[in-house]
Every structure is written in structure tokens, then in C-alpha cells.
Short mmCIF file of C-alpha atoms in Angstrom, two decimals:
data_model
loop_
_atom_site.label_atom_id
_atom_site.label_comp_id
_atom_site.label_asym_id
_atom_site.label_seq_id
_atom_site.Cartn_x
_atom_site.Cartn_y
_atom_site.Cartn_z
CA MET A 1 -7.23 70.39 7.77
CA SER A 2 -3.68 70.84 9.10
CA ASN A 3 -1.29 68.08 9.95
CA VAL A 4 -0.73 67.35 13.62
CA LEU A 5 2.02 64.80 12.87
CA GLU A 6 4.16 64.69 9.77
CA LEU A 7 7.41 62.66 9.01
CA LYS A 8 9.37 63.47 5.91
CA ASN A 9 12.24 61.43 4.30
CA ILE A 10 12.68 59.24 7.34
CA LYS A 11 15.55 56.61 6.88
CA LYS A 12 16.36 53.96 9.56
CA MET A 13 19.23 51.34 9.22
CA PHE A 14 20.32 48.59 11.47
CA PRO A 15 23.50 46.45 10.58
CA GLY A 16 23.34 45.37 7.14
CA VAL A 17 19.51 46.18 6.93
CA VAL A 18 17.59 49.33 5.77
CA ALA A 19 14.33 49.08 7.83
CA LEU A 20 13.09 52.29 6.31
CA SER A 21 13.93 54.40 3.41
CA ASP A 22 12.63 57.82 2.55
CA MET A 23 9.39 57.30 4.51
CA HIS A 24 6.56 59.85 4.60
CA LEU A 25 3.41 60.00 6.84
CA ALA A 26 1.01 62.73 7.52
CA LEU A 27 -1.62 62.67 10.24
CA LYS A 28 -4.42 65.24 10.60
CA LYS A 29 -6.46 66.31 13.55
CA GLY A 30 -9.41 64.10 14.36
CA GLU A 31 -8.38 61.66 11.84
CA VAL A 32 -8.02 57.80 11.80
CA HIS A 33 -5.13 57.10 9.67
CA ALA A 34 -4.41 53.31 8.89
CA VAL A 35 -0.94 52.11 8.20
CA CYS A 36 -0.78 48.91 6.21
CA GLY A 37 1.89 46.50 4.98
CA GLU A 38 2.79 43.04 5.30
CA ASN A 39 4.78 41.68 8.15
CA GLY A 40 8.34 43.01 8.07
CA ALA A 41 7.25 45.83 5.89
CA GLY A 42 8.56 48.52 8.61
CA LYS A 43 5.30 49.39 10.28
CA SER A 44 6.75 48.62 13.77
CA THR A 45 10.05 50.38 13.07
CA LEU A 46 8.14 53.47 12.05
CA MET A 47 5.85 53.41 15.34
CA LYS A 48 8.97 53.10 17.39
CA ILE A 49 10.49 56.31 15.70
CA ILE A 50 7.21 58.27 16.45
CA THR A 51 7.22 56.99 20.03
CA GLY A 52 10.97 57.46 20.84
CA VAL A 53 12.12 53.98 20.92
CA TYR A 54 14.44 54.44 17.96
CA GLN A 55 15.79 57.80 16.51
CA PRO A 56 15.86 58.07 12.67
CA ASP A 57 19.25 58.17 10.74
CA GLU A 58 17.74 60.71 8.41
CA GLY A 59 14.64 62.83 7.90
CA GLU A 60 12.51 64.86 10.30
CA MET A 61 9.34 64.65 12.28
CA LEU A 62 7.06 67.60 12.85
CA LEU A 63 4.43 68.25 15.40
CA ASN A 64 1.79 70.82 14.52
CA GLY A 65 4.35 72.19 11.94
CA GLU A 66 7.25 72.36 14.41
CA LYS A 67 10.27 70.06 14.12
CA VAL A 68 10.75 67.84 17.10
CA ASP A 69 13.31 65.29 18.22
CA ILE A 70 11.79 62.47 20.38
CA LYS A 71 14.59 60.79 22.25
CA GLU A 72 12.73 58.41 24.30
CA PRO A 73 9.11 57.06 25.18
CA ASN A 74 8.51 59.46 28.03
CA ASP A 75 9.56 62.30 25.66
CA ALA A 76 6.81 61.22 23.24
CA PHE A 77 4.21 61.02 26.19
CA SER A 78 5.14 64.60 27.18
CA LYS A 79 4.30 65.76 23.82
CA GLY A 80 0.88 63.85 23.65
CA ILE A 81 1.95 60.74 21.86
CA ALA A 82 0.85 57.27 23.10
CA ILE A 83 0.78 53.85 21.92
CA ILE A 84 -1.82 51.04 22.59
CA HIS A 85 0.13 47.79 22.01
CA GLN A 86 -1.61 44.49 21.15
CA GLU A 87 -0.10 42.85 24.22
CA THR A 88 -1.10 44.80 27.31
CA SER A 89 1.60 46.73 29.39
CA LEU A 90 -0.50 46.94 32.39
CA ILE A 91 0.51 45.65 36.01
CA PHE A 92 -2.02 42.82 36.58
CA ASP A 93 -1.92 42.95 40.37
CA MET A 94 -2.43 46.65 40.65
CA THR A 95 -5.93 48.52 40.39
CA VAL A 96 -7.33 50.16 37.39
CA LEU A 97 -6.78 53.57 39.12
CA GLU A 98 -3.09 53.03 39.97
CA ASN A 99 -2.40 51.62 36.37
CA LEU A 100 -3.83 54.76 35.00
CA PHE A 101 -1.32 57.04 36.79
CA LEU A 102 1.55 54.69 37.27
CA GLY A 103 4.89 56.76 36.78
CA HIS A 104 3.18 60.14 36.74
CA GLU A 105 0.90 60.18 39.76
CA PRO A 106 -0.41 63.62 41.15
CA THR A 107 0.79 64.66 44.61
CA LYS A 108 -0.08 66.71 47.30
CA LYS A 109 1.58 68.01 50.49
CA HIS A 110 0.65 65.67 53.38
CA PHE A 111 0.30 67.27 56.78
CA GLY A 112 2.09 70.36 55.10
CA MET A 113 5.64 68.52 55.34
CA PHE A 114 5.90 66.02 52.49
CA GLN A 115 4.42 64.94 49.27
CA ALA A 116 1.70 62.16 49.06
CA ILE A 117 -0.16 60.55 46.21
CA ASP A 118 -3.19 62.53 45.49
CA TYR A 119 -5.96 59.81 45.03
CA ASP A 120 -8.80 62.24 44.92
CA THR A 121 -7.51 64.02 41.91
CA MET A 122 -6.57 60.66 40.25
CA ARG A 123 -10.10 59.43 40.85
CA ILE A 124 -11.83 62.51 39.55
CA LYS A 125 -9.70 62.73 36.49
CA ALA A 126 -10.13 58.90 35.80
CA THR A 127 -14.01 59.15 36.09
CA GLU A 128 -14.00 62.10 33.68
CA ILE A 129 -11.84 60.01 30.99
CA PHE A 130 -14.20 56.93 31.26
CA LYS A 131 -17.12 59.10 31.04
CA LYS A 132 -15.54 60.53 27.85
CA LEU A 133 -15.03 56.95 26.49
CA GLY A 134 -18.61 56.24 27.09
CA MET A 135 -18.06 53.47 29.60
CA LYS A 136 -18.05 52.72 33.40
CA MET A 137 -15.23 51.18 35.12
CA ASP A 138 -14.69 49.92 38.77
CA LEU A 139 -11.41 51.89 39.48
CA ASN A 140 -10.79 49.71 42.53
CA GLN A 141 -10.77 46.67 40.37
CA THR A 142 -7.41 44.75 39.86
CA VAL A 143 -6.38 44.56 36.20
CA ARG A 144 -6.26 40.67 36.43
CA GLU A 145 -10.02 40.63 37.02
CA LEU A 146 -10.80 42.44 33.71
CA GLY A 147 -11.38 40.68 30.27
CA VAL A 148 -9.21 41.58 27.16
CA ALA A 149 -11.48 44.37 25.99
CA ALA A 150 -11.66 46.04 29.34
CA LYS A 151 -7.63 45.94 29.75
CA GLN A 152 -7.67 47.72 26.39
CA MET A 153 -9.84 50.36 27.24
CA VAL A 154 -7.71 50.78 30.34
CA GLU A 155 -4.70 51.17 28.08
CA ILE A 156 -6.53 53.98 26.15
CA ALA A 157 -7.70 55.63 29.39
CA LYS A 158 -4.04 55.46 30.57
CA ALA A 159 -2.95 57.43 27.34
CA LEU A 160 -5.54 59.96 28.07
CA THR A 161 -4.20 60.79 31.40
CA TYR A 162 -1.09 61.97 29.85
CA GLU A 163 -3.53 64.36 27.61
CA ALA A 164 -2.39 62.30 24.29
CA HIS A 165 -3.93 63.83 21.28
CA ILE A 166 -2.11 61.33 19.05
CA LEU A 167 -2.87 57.60 19.70
CA ILE A 168 -1.21 54.74 17.84
CA LEU A 169 -3.58 51.63 17.94
CA ASP A 170 -1.52 48.47 17.06
CA GLU A 171 -3.68 45.49 16.04
CA PRO A 172 -6.32 46.51 18.76
CA THR A 173 -8.99 43.87 17.61
CA ALA A 174 -6.52 40.88 17.32
CA ALA A 175 -8.12 39.29 20.52
CA LEU A 176 -11.43 40.80 20.72
CA THR A 177 -15.04 39.32 20.06
CA ILE A 178 -17.30 40.96 17.38
CA LYS A 179 -19.30 42.80 20.07
CA GLU A 180 -15.99 44.04 21.77
CA VAL A 181 -14.98 45.44 18.39
CA ARG A 182 -18.01 47.20 17.88
CA ALA A 183 -17.45 48.99 21.41
CA LEU A 184 -13.95 49.67 20.56
CA PHE A 185 -15.09 51.33 17.41
CA GLU A 186 -17.59 53.50 19.35
CA VAL A 187 -14.76 54.67 21.50
CA VAL A 188 -12.69 55.50 18.42
CA LYS A 189 -15.38 57.65 17.09
CA ARG A 190 -15.78 59.39 20.43
CA LEU A 191 -12.15 60.09 20.39
CA LYS A 192 -12.30 61.70 16.98
CA LEU A 193 -15.07 63.94 18.00
CA GLU A 194 -12.80 65.11 20.72
CA GLY A 195 -10.04 65.96 18.19
CA VAL A 196 -7.73 62.85 18.93
CA SER A 197 -5.76 61.85 15.90
CA MET A 198 -5.04 58.03 15.58
CA LEU A 199 -2.75 55.83 13.56
CA TYR A 200 -4.50 52.45 13.27
CA ILE A 201 -2.44 49.28 12.28
CA SER A 202 -4.39 46.10 11.52
CA HIS A 203 -4.14 43.18 9.23
CA ARG A 204 -8.13 43.14 8.87
CA LEU A 205 -8.80 45.12 6.04
CA ASP A 206 -12.62 45.17 6.51
CA GLU A 207 -11.79 47.21 9.73
CA ILE A 208 -9.79 49.70 7.80
CA PHE A 209 -12.67 50.19 5.48
CA GLU A 210 -14.99 50.73 8.17
CA ILE A 211 -12.97 52.85 10.74
CA ALA A 212 -10.25 54.78 8.93
CA ASP A 213 -10.36 58.06 7.01
CA SER A 214 -7.12 57.66 5.13
CA VAL A 215 -4.41 54.82 4.71
CA THR A 216 -0.64 54.85 3.99
CA VAL A 217 0.80 51.75 2.56
CA ILE A 218 4.44 50.65 3.31
CA ARG A 219 6.09 47.75 1.45
CA ASP A 220 9.79 46.57 2.24
CA GLY A 221 10.62 49.54 4.28
CA GLN A 222 9.42 51.87 1.44
CA TYR A 223 6.60 54.51 1.27
CA ILE A 224 4.05 53.14 -1.63
CA THR A 225 1.08 55.63 -1.36
CA THR A 226 -1.36 57.46 0.74
CA ALA A 227 -5.12 57.60 -0.22
CA ASP A 228 -8.47 58.49 1.11
CA VAL A 229 -10.11 54.98 2.09
CA LYS A 230 -13.12 55.89 0.24
CA ASP A 231 -11.38 56.03 -2.97
CA VAL A 232 -9.80 52.67 -2.54
CA ASN A 233 -11.11 49.04 -2.92
CA SER A 234 -9.59 45.82 -1.14
CA GLU A 235 -8.02 44.62 -4.30
CA GLN A 236 -6.18 47.93 -4.72
CA LEU A 237 -4.91 47.94 -1.37
CA ILE A 238 -3.82 44.40 -1.30
CA SER A 239 -1.91 44.93 -4.55
CA TRP A 240 -0.02 47.99 -3.19
CA MET A 241 0.70 46.00 0.17
CA VAL A 242 2.09 42.92 -1.67
CA GLY A 243 3.35 44.38 -4.93
CA ARG A 244 1.31 42.10 -6.95
CA LYS A 245 -2.33 41.25 -7.67
CA LEU A 246 -3.49 38.31 -5.58
CA GLU A 247 -5.79 36.66 -7.97
CA ASN A 248 -7.37 34.14 -5.35
CA LEU A 249 -6.85 34.79 -1.60
CA TYR A 250 -8.43 31.39 -0.77
CA PRO A 251 -6.62 28.82 -3.14
CA LYS A 252 -8.92 25.94 -2.18
CA SER A 253 -8.39 22.89 -4.43
CA ARG A 254 -11.14 20.52 -5.30
CA VAL A 255 -10.34 17.40 -3.54
CA GLU A 256 -11.91 13.98 -3.77
CA ILE A 257 -12.91 13.48 -0.14
CA GLY A 258 -12.37 9.94 1.23
CA ASP A 259 -13.51 7.78 4.06
CA VAL A 260 -14.15 8.73 7.61
CA ILE A 261 -10.66 8.85 9.42
CA PHE A 262 -11.48 10.52 12.71
CA GLN A 263 -14.62 10.66 15.04
CA LEU A 264 -15.47 12.44 18.25
CA LYS A 265 -18.55 10.88 19.91
CA GLY A 266 -20.34 12.56 22.68
CA LEU A 267 -17.31 14.47 23.98
CA SER A 268 -18.18 16.37 27.50
CA GLN A 269 -16.31 18.45 29.91
CA ASP A 270 -18.17 19.71 32.82
CA GLY A 271 -19.27 23.37 32.05
CA VAL A 272 -17.27 23.48 28.73
CA LEU A 273 -18.27 20.79 26.17
CA HIS A 274 -21.47 19.01 25.94
CA HIS A 275 -21.91 15.87 23.95
CA VAL A 276 -19.92 16.97 20.80
CA ASP A 277 -20.20 14.60 17.83
CA ILE A 278 -17.90 15.24 14.86
CA GLU A 279 -16.79 13.25 11.84
CA LEU A 280 -13.65 14.11 9.82
CA LYS A 281 -12.65 12.42 6.48
CA TYR A 282 -9.42 11.85 4.56
CA GLY A 283 -8.50 15.08 2.50
CA GLU A 284 -11.43 17.18 4.20
CA ILE A 285 -11.02 20.70 5.63
CA LEU A 286 -13.61 20.72 8.40
CA GLY A 287 -14.19 24.45 9.49
CA ILE A 288 -15.25 25.11 13.20
CA ALA A 289 -16.83 28.37 13.69
CA GLY A 290 -18.34 30.34 16.52
CA LEU A 291 -17.95 33.36 18.46
CA ALA A 292 -15.24 33.67 21.35
CA GLY A 293 -16.07 31.51 24.30
CA SER A 294 -18.20 29.05 22.05
CA GLY A 295 -15.81 26.21 23.04
CA ARG A 296 -13.93 26.01 19.75
CA THR A 297 -10.51 25.99 21.27
CA GLU A 298 -11.51 24.05 24.28
CA LEU A 299 -12.64 21.11 21.99
CA ALA A 300 -9.09 21.05 20.58
CA HIS A 301 -7.54 21.11 23.70
CA ALA A 302 -9.63 18.32 24.95
CA VAL A 303 -9.14 16.24 21.83
CA CYS A 304 -5.34 16.67 22.23
CA GLY A 305 -5.26 15.55 25.77
CA LEU A 306 -4.45 19.24 26.79
CA THR A 307 -7.37 19.10 29.14
CA LYS A 308 -9.42 16.13 30.79
CA LEU A 309 -12.42 14.93 29.19
CA ASN A 310 -15.39 13.57 31.51
CA LYS A 311 -17.21 11.67 28.78
CA GLY A 312 -17.07 10.52 25.14
CA GLU A 313 -14.95 8.63 22.67
CA ILE A 314 -11.98 9.69 20.33
CA LEU A 315 -11.73 7.26 17.28
CA LEU A 316 -8.99 7.09 14.57
CA ASN A 317 -9.77 4.83 11.83
CA GLY A 318 -12.42 3.23 13.79
CA LYS A 319 -10.10 2.58 16.77
CA ALA A 320 -10.90 4.00 20.18
CA LEU A 321 -7.83 6.18 21.57
CA ALA A 322 -6.95 6.90 25.09
CA ILE A 323 -5.53 10.42 25.18
CA ASN A 324 -4.60 11.87 28.43
CA ASN A 325 -1.78 14.12 27.45
CA TYR A 326 -0.42 15.78 24.37
CA ARG A 327 2.40 13.24 23.87
CA LYS A 328 -0.18 10.50 23.33
CA ALA A 329 -2.04 12.64 20.78
CA LEU A 330 1.20 13.11 18.98
CA ASP A 331 1.89 9.55 19.02
CA SER A 332 -1.38 8.75 17.70
CA GLY A 333 -1.15 11.19 14.88
CA ILE A 334 -3.15 13.99 16.02
CA VAL A 335 -1.21 17.31 15.86
CA TYR A 336 -2.27 20.61 17.06
CA VAL A 337 -1.14 24.03 15.92
CA SER A 338 -1.83 26.58 18.63
CA GLU A 339 -3.76 29.76 18.35
CA ASP A 340 -0.88 31.37 20.49
CA ARG A 341 2.38 30.57 18.54
CA LYS A 342 4.52 32.78 20.95
CA ASP A 343 2.90 31.48 24.21
CA SER A 344 2.49 27.69 23.62
CA GLY A 345 3.26 27.07 19.87
CA LEU A 346 6.80 27.85 19.60
CA VAL A 347 10.18 28.74 21.78
CA VAL A 348 10.70 31.89 19.97
CA ALA A 349 14.19 32.22 21.62
CA MET A 350 15.31 29.30 19.74
CA ASN A 351 16.10 28.93 16.05
CA ILE A 352 13.95 27.50 13.25
CA LYS A 353 15.81 24.13 13.27
CA GLU A 354 15.45 23.52 16.99
CA ASN A 355 11.59 24.57 16.94
CA THR A 356 10.74 22.24 13.87
CA THR A 357 12.35 19.23 15.55
CA LEU A 358 11.42 20.02 19.11
CA SER A 359 8.74 17.44 19.64
CA LEU A 360 10.75 14.80 17.61
CA LEU A 361 14.20 14.72 19.60
CA LYS A 362 13.30 11.14 20.96
CA SER A 363 12.73 9.68 17.40
CA LEU A 364 15.82 11.70 15.98
CA SER A 365 18.06 10.36 18.80
CA LYS A 366 20.22 7.33 18.81
CA PHE A 367 21.72 6.08 22.17
CA SER A 368 20.58 9.55 23.73
CA PHE A 369 22.59 11.49 21.14
CA ILE A 370 20.68 13.58 18.47
CA ASP A 371 21.05 12.68 14.98
CA PHE A 372 22.09 16.28 13.84
CA LYS A 373 22.30 15.49 10.24
CA GLU A 374 18.82 14.08 10.09
CA GLU A 375 17.71 17.09 12.12
CA GLU A 376 19.33 19.40 9.70
CA LYS A 377 17.62 17.37 6.69
CA LEU A 378 14.31 17.63 8.28
CA SER A 379 14.26 21.35 8.99
CA ARG A 380 15.70 22.09 5.66
CA LYS A 381 12.99 20.20 3.93
CA TYR A 382 10.10 21.91 5.65
CA MET A 383 11.78 25.36 5.32
CA GLU A 384 11.87 24.72 1.67
CA GLU A 385 8.35 23.30 1.37
CA LEU A 386 6.66 26.04 3.31
CA SER A 387 8.76 28.82 1.81
CA ILE A 388 9.98 30.02 5.22
CA LYS A 389 11.83 33.19 4.60
CA ALA A 390 14.90 33.55 6.60
CA PRO A 391 18.76 33.46 6.16
CA SER A 392 19.20 30.02 7.20
CA ASN A 393 17.45 27.44 9.53
CA GLU A 394 19.68 28.74 12.44
CA PHE A 395 17.83 32.21 12.36
CA ILE A 396 16.03 32.77 15.54
CA VAL A 397 12.24 32.60 15.48
CA GLU A 398 11.56 35.72 17.48
CA ASN A 399 13.22 37.72 14.77
CA LEU A 400 11.00 36.41 12.01
CA SER A 401 7.85 38.11 10.83
CA GLY A 402 4.45 36.86 12.00
CA GLY A 403 3.56 35.02 8.81
CA ASN A 404 7.00 33.21 9.05
CA GLN A 405 6.61 32.28 12.64
CA GLN A 406 3.29 30.82 11.86
CA LYS A 407 4.92 28.72 8.99
CA VAL A 408 7.53 27.36 11.48
CA SER A 409 4.51 26.52 13.89
CA VAL A 410 3.13 24.43 10.76
CA ALA A 411 6.65 22.97 10.07
CA LYS A 412 6.95 21.65 13.58
CA ALA A 413 3.46 20.13 13.31
CA LEU A 414 4.21 18.56 9.91
CA ALA A 415 7.50 16.97 11.04
CA ASN A 416 5.42 14.71 13.30
CA SER A 417 3.66 13.06 10.20
CA PRO A 418 0.16 13.86 11.32
CA LYS A 419 -2.97 11.97 10.34
CA VAL A 420 -5.18 14.68 11.61
CA LEU A 421 -4.06 18.18 11.78
CA ILE A 422 -5.99 20.58 13.97
CA MET A 423 -5.10 24.33 13.17
CA ASP A 424 -6.53 26.99 15.75
CA GLU A 425 -6.44 30.55 14.36
CA PRO A 426 -3.82 29.63 11.71
CA THR A 427 -3.42 33.29 10.22
CA ARG A 428 -4.11 35.40 13.44
CA GLY A 429 -1.74 38.41 13.26
CA VAL A 430 -0.48 37.49 9.80
CA ASP A 431 -0.57 40.05 6.84
CA VAL A 432 -2.75 39.28 3.78
CA GLY A 433 0.17 38.04 1.55
CA ALA A 434 1.32 35.54 4.25
CA LYS A 435 -2.37 34.39 4.69
CA ALA A 436 -2.53 33.70 0.97
CA GLU A 437 0.66 31.39 1.38
CA ILE A 438 -0.65 29.71 4.57
CA TYR A 439 -4.02 28.98 2.57
CA ARG A 440 -2.08 27.53 -0.14
CA ILE A 441 -0.11 25.20 2.26
CA ILE A 442 -3.47 24.06 3.93
CA SER A 443 -5.14 23.40 0.49
CA ASN A 444 -1.99 21.57 -0.72
CA LEU A 445 -1.98 19.39 2.52
CA ALA A 446 -5.80 18.49 2.09
CA SER A 447 -4.88 17.65 -1.75
CA ASN A 448 -2.41 15.04 -0.33
CA GLY A 449 -4.99 13.31 1.81
CA LEU A 450 -4.38 14.92 5.06
CA ALA A 451 -7.41 15.40 7.36
CA ILE A 452 -7.73 18.99 8.65
CA ILE A 453 -9.86 20.81 11.33
CA LEU A 454 -9.68 24.55 10.78
CA ILE A 455 -10.63 26.68 13.69
CA SER A 456 -11.01 30.23 13.16
CA SER A 457 -12.93 33.52 14.11
CA ASP A 458 -12.30 34.83 10.65
CA LEU A 459 -15.47 33.95 8.88
CA PRO A 460 -14.14 34.65 5.24
CA GLU A 461 -11.30 32.37 6.12
CA ILE A 462 -13.66 29.49 7.17
CA LEU A 463 -15.94 29.90 4.22
CA GLY A 464 -13.06 30.26 1.78
CA MET A 465 -11.08 27.09 2.84
CA SER A 466 -13.71 24.60 4.27
CA ASP A 467 -15.29 21.59 2.72
CA ARG A 468 -17.77 21.54 5.64
CA ILE A 469 -18.37 23.93 8.61
CA CYS A 470 -19.59 23.09 12.12
CA VAL A 471 -20.79 25.87 14.24
CA MET A 472 -20.35 25.92 17.99
CA LYS A 473 -22.07 27.88 20.78
CA HIS A 474 -21.63 27.43 24.53
CA GLY A 475 -19.67 24.26 24.03
CA ARG A 476 -22.16 22.57 21.89
CA LEU A 477 -22.47 22.03 18.15
CA VAL A 478 -25.54 24.03 17.10
CA GLY A 479 -25.13 23.88 13.23
CA GLU A 480 -23.65 22.23 10.13
CA PHE A 481 -23.12 23.49 6.48
CA THR A 482 -21.57 22.30 3.32
CA GLY A 483 -18.96 24.73 2.01
CA THR A 484 -21.29 25.39 -0.92
CA GLU A 485 -24.28 26.36 1.10
CA ALA A 486 -22.56 28.30 4.09
CA THR A 487 -22.64 32.13 4.06
CA GLN A 488 -21.72 34.66 6.65
CA GLU A 489 -25.13 35.42 7.30
CA LYS A 490 -26.13 31.79 7.92
CA VAL A 491 -23.18 31.01 10.19
CA LEU A 492 -23.66 34.11 12.11
CA ALA A 493 -27.24 33.46 12.62
CA VAL A 494 -26.73 30.06 14.14
CA ALA A 495 -23.51 31.14 16.21
CA LEU A 496 -25.64 34.04 17.77
#
């Protein structure tokens, strides 16, 4: 099978940094080719070179055997290359049809005098594309009305309006449910049969083994290897990615569980939560599992005063708490690490130090002036304890890898001296090496007696790190397992 896309000896430098060096990649027609590497390995830089956002300093790119220079994204579109980003680029208040052809609308002569948008042609072509994808779509619906999975399908359909034959799927399942992932994979298989070639970027290794034909591994901007997926196992792939063998991805320490510290009694929220009862003990990691929409995050928000409860009690060390906002939760010792670090967990335009101490400014201030020495000392402490990789604590968070951003979220939480730590999707969008580090941090915190609630849609994570697992469905607790008796099959059976 011939290569439709080939990159040879690609090098890209930024001031003081070699982002890519001697990079190679070959994509065949009708192939799903995974690109793997830790955060900061160079995957994004490579994709930006392919799509014309960046130009390489050295090396060459070939399309169907012919050398090309892609100067900008529109140039990539014109050559049949499109990227489906993890975060949608659609205009929410425009219709599906308008989004599909935005910027390249077909036109026709109106009254024989001037050009007008040819909506009939757009509609015919859009219907054909969605038929090819095996799905129905209301073309008149605004994008705002669509769910996450449907928006992603619109992104794919939009790429096909450019007659793209090379698609880059960047973390396409990060926010999808199990059912939506299955639907996406069916679309990927259909596109393969149509001869579309795809580069697939994901931190979820199980997906790579299910959907990809081949895999290229990048580490620290260097090409490591390319292999057929059928010839590789997960241990080998991880060792290529991190440069070492990960002996234990889930380093859960054996901890003597203490007495009950935290209780939820009959928590109810109209249409969201229904009589939820939970107990949490010192040193315990309590996993909360369930499908998307089961009420896991809604429970965390209600406990932390981010949303209002209609009924129920929250008790800390046997004392009932009145929590109606997040500040009261913080002051009580209940700290939440958000599932969306960029939107509600961190201020990414600020530096590590500022983010770490952001919710502590009152306690760090004397006569309305911040104690900068104490702020410096505190941020350095957690930067060292959590092994946050950055030149200094004044490094802007936006420029950190996903794993290091997540560590800053944890640092911000720990700086508040929590008694109960609620972690919502703590490793979402984080590479396997950084996951192992975050699991080590969680395990160490529990070993020191901290009570932790771990909310996750990643079942291996829940099973690997939890002492006890509660399963939610439609805002109710529907099952509970000890860490030793739980299996993926048992948890899924209850969740479904």
C-alpha cells in the first residue's frame, strides 16, 4: 500500500527549544495510524506542521509521493488535509448546514446578476456526507443544541466538505460516553472503507489497540519507532513512550483505614440527585464510578456548594456543615479538583505560583498586603513535592503539559490543607507517564491519612486506585464494592 502522506527528517525549533528533531512519519491510504507520546513529546507541533500552522526548519513533506510546502491551514484544506480538534471550532449559534460550509460556501448567480449562496447544493452535499457517515442530522438545528458527540460528527462532516482524504483526530473520545465512542469508531471504520487515511492521537491505549492499524511513538521531540499495532503490547508501547518500564501503573499503597470522617446523608437535588448516602474514612480512597450523566460530578458540585441541595446533610467528624458556596466548603476543609482544569480549575494565563495560592490570598495577606515570601515558600514546596516540571514557579500554566497543569490543580488544592479531597477525572487528557505520577501522589496522600473521593470514567483507574467503589446511575447510588471484589464487568453491569 502506497503512502499518501510522508514526513522525512522534520526539524522544528523555537527560541531555546528543539521541538522536533529528525522526525519521520508515513501514512498509508485507508489506514488509521496512531501517534503516541507523553504530553510535551511533540505530537501537537508535528500536527501543526502537517496542517500548515507551523513550517518546518528542516526536512520535507510528501503527498502521494510529491513534495509539498503547506504554508497555512487553508493550504492544507485545499490539499485534502483536515484536523478534528478535541475542542470544537464550530460556531454555536449557526446551523449545522452553515457550519459545514463556513468560509467555502458554494454560490450561484441570483437573477443573473450577482452571486448568492447555493443552499440547495449545500443541503444535497451535506445529506450525502452524513449518509456516508451512517447517521442522520437535522441540518437546520443550531450547533448549540447538539451534544458533544454530535458536535464532533459535525466537525468530521465539515472536514469532508473539503473532500479531505487525510483526517487528524486529536483526542476524539476525551469527552465521549462509552456508547458515543462506539458510534465514533463505526464512523472511523466507514471512512477507512472509503479510503480516508487518519492520524489518531489519544492517551487511551485501549482505543489504539482497538482502532489503529499502526503506531508511531515520539519522545522528547524525537522519533522512536513505528510498528504494526498487532505486533505490540501495552507494556512495550508504554516503555517506548516514557523511555522506561513502568512496573506498576497503579502504585496503590496498603493503608490502615481509619474512622469515618465524612458523611453524606440523603442528599437530594431536584431531577439530579436522589437520596445519596456515602461514608468516607481517614486514609480511604473512595472511587465513584458511573456512565456520563450518572450524577458523579453533580454530586461533587453539590457537596462543595457549587450547586444548591434541596435536602440532606453533610457531616465532617460528626458535625453538620452548612455549605452554600465553595468558600464555605474550603473553610470547612472540603476541597475540589475540577474535571475541567482549563475552564474552572486554573487561570491558565497566570503562573504556577499565582495559581497555587489563588484561593489562599486572604490567609496569606497582612493588612491587605500579600506576604510574597510566604507565597513563594508555599508554591515552591508543592512544586517540589508534586514534581511539577517547569523552569520556575513563575512559568505560565498555559505553557505547561497537560500532566503538569493537572499537578498545579492538585497543588492549589493541597495548599488549602484539605481534610477531604474530591478529585474529578484527575487524569483526563494526561499521558501515561504523568498518570503514574498522579497516582503516586494520590496514594501518598492517602497514606498520610487524607480522605479522598476519586471520581472517574476510567474504570481501570477506579479499580486500580480505590479501596471501595460506589456506582451511580441517574443520580442514585446503585451499587457498592470493595476494591478487592470489584471487576470491570461487575461495575459496568450495575452502571448499565
